[in-house]
mmCIF file of C-alpha atoms in Angstrom:
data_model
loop_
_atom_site.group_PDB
_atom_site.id
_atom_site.type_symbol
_atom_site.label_atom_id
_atom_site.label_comp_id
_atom_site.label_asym_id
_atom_site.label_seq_id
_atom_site.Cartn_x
_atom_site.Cartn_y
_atom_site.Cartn_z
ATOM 1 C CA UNK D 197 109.546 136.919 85.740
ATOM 2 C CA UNK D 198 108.151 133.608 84.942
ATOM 3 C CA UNK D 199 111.733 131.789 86.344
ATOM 4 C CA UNK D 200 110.663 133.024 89.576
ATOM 5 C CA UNK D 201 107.309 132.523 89.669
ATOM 6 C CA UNK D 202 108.986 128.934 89.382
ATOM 7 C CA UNK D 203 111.017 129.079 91.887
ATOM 8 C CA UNK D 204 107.992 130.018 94.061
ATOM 9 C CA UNK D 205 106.478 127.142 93.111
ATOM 10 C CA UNK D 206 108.867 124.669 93.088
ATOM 11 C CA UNK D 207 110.594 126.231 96.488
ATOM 12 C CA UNK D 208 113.626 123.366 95.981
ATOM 13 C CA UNK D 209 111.793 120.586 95.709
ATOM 14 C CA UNK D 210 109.064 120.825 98.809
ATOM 15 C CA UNK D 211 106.845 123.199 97.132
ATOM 16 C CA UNK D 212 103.960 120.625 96.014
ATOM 17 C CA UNK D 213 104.177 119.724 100.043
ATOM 18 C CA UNK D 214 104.157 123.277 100.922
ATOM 19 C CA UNK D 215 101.271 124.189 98.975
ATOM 20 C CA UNK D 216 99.129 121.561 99.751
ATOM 21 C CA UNK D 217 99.703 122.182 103.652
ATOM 22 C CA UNK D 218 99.004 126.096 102.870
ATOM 23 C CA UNK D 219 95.683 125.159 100.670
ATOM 24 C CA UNK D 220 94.473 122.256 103.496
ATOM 25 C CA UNK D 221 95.227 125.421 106.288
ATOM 26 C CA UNK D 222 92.896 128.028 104.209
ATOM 27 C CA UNK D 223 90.178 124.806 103.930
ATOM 28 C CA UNK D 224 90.119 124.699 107.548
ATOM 29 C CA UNK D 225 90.297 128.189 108.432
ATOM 30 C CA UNK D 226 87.262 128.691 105.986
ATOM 31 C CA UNK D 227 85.092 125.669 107.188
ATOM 32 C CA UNK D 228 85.808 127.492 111.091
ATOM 33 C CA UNK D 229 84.249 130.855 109.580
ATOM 34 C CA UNK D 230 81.555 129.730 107.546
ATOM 35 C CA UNK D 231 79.742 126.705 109.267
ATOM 36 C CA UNK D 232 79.490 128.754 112.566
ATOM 37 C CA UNK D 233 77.788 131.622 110.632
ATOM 38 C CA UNK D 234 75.469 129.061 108.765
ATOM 39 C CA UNK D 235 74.363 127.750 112.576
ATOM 40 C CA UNK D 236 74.123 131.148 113.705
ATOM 41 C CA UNK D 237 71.395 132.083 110.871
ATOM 42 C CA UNK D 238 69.561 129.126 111.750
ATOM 43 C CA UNK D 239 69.695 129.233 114.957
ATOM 44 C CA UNK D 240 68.196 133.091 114.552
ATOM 45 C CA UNK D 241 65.470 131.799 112.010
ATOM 46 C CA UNK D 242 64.574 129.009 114.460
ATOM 47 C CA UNK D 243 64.039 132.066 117.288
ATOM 48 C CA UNK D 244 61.640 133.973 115.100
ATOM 49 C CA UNK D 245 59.473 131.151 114.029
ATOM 50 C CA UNK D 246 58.861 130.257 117.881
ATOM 51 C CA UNK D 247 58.139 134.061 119.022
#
């Protein structure tokens, strides 16, 4: 068990490469979700203070 949970990790050599591309892609695709969903609840609070 723990021999391949090294091998996932290691994956030959390019696994520190691998995971750092796979934890830069799940930044990104987090930042894209949550800062339009921040705006978007401003955006609604700034409506309801005008009306």
């Amino acid at each position: 068990m723990l021999d391949s949970l090294h091998v996932l990790f290691i994956m030959d050599g390019s696994g520190p490469y691998v995971w750092l591309c796979f934890f830069v892609l799940m930044f990104v695709v987090s930042v894209n979700i949550i800062l339009p969903i921040i705006r978007m609840k401003k955006i609604y609070k700034e409506g309801r203070l005008e009306d």
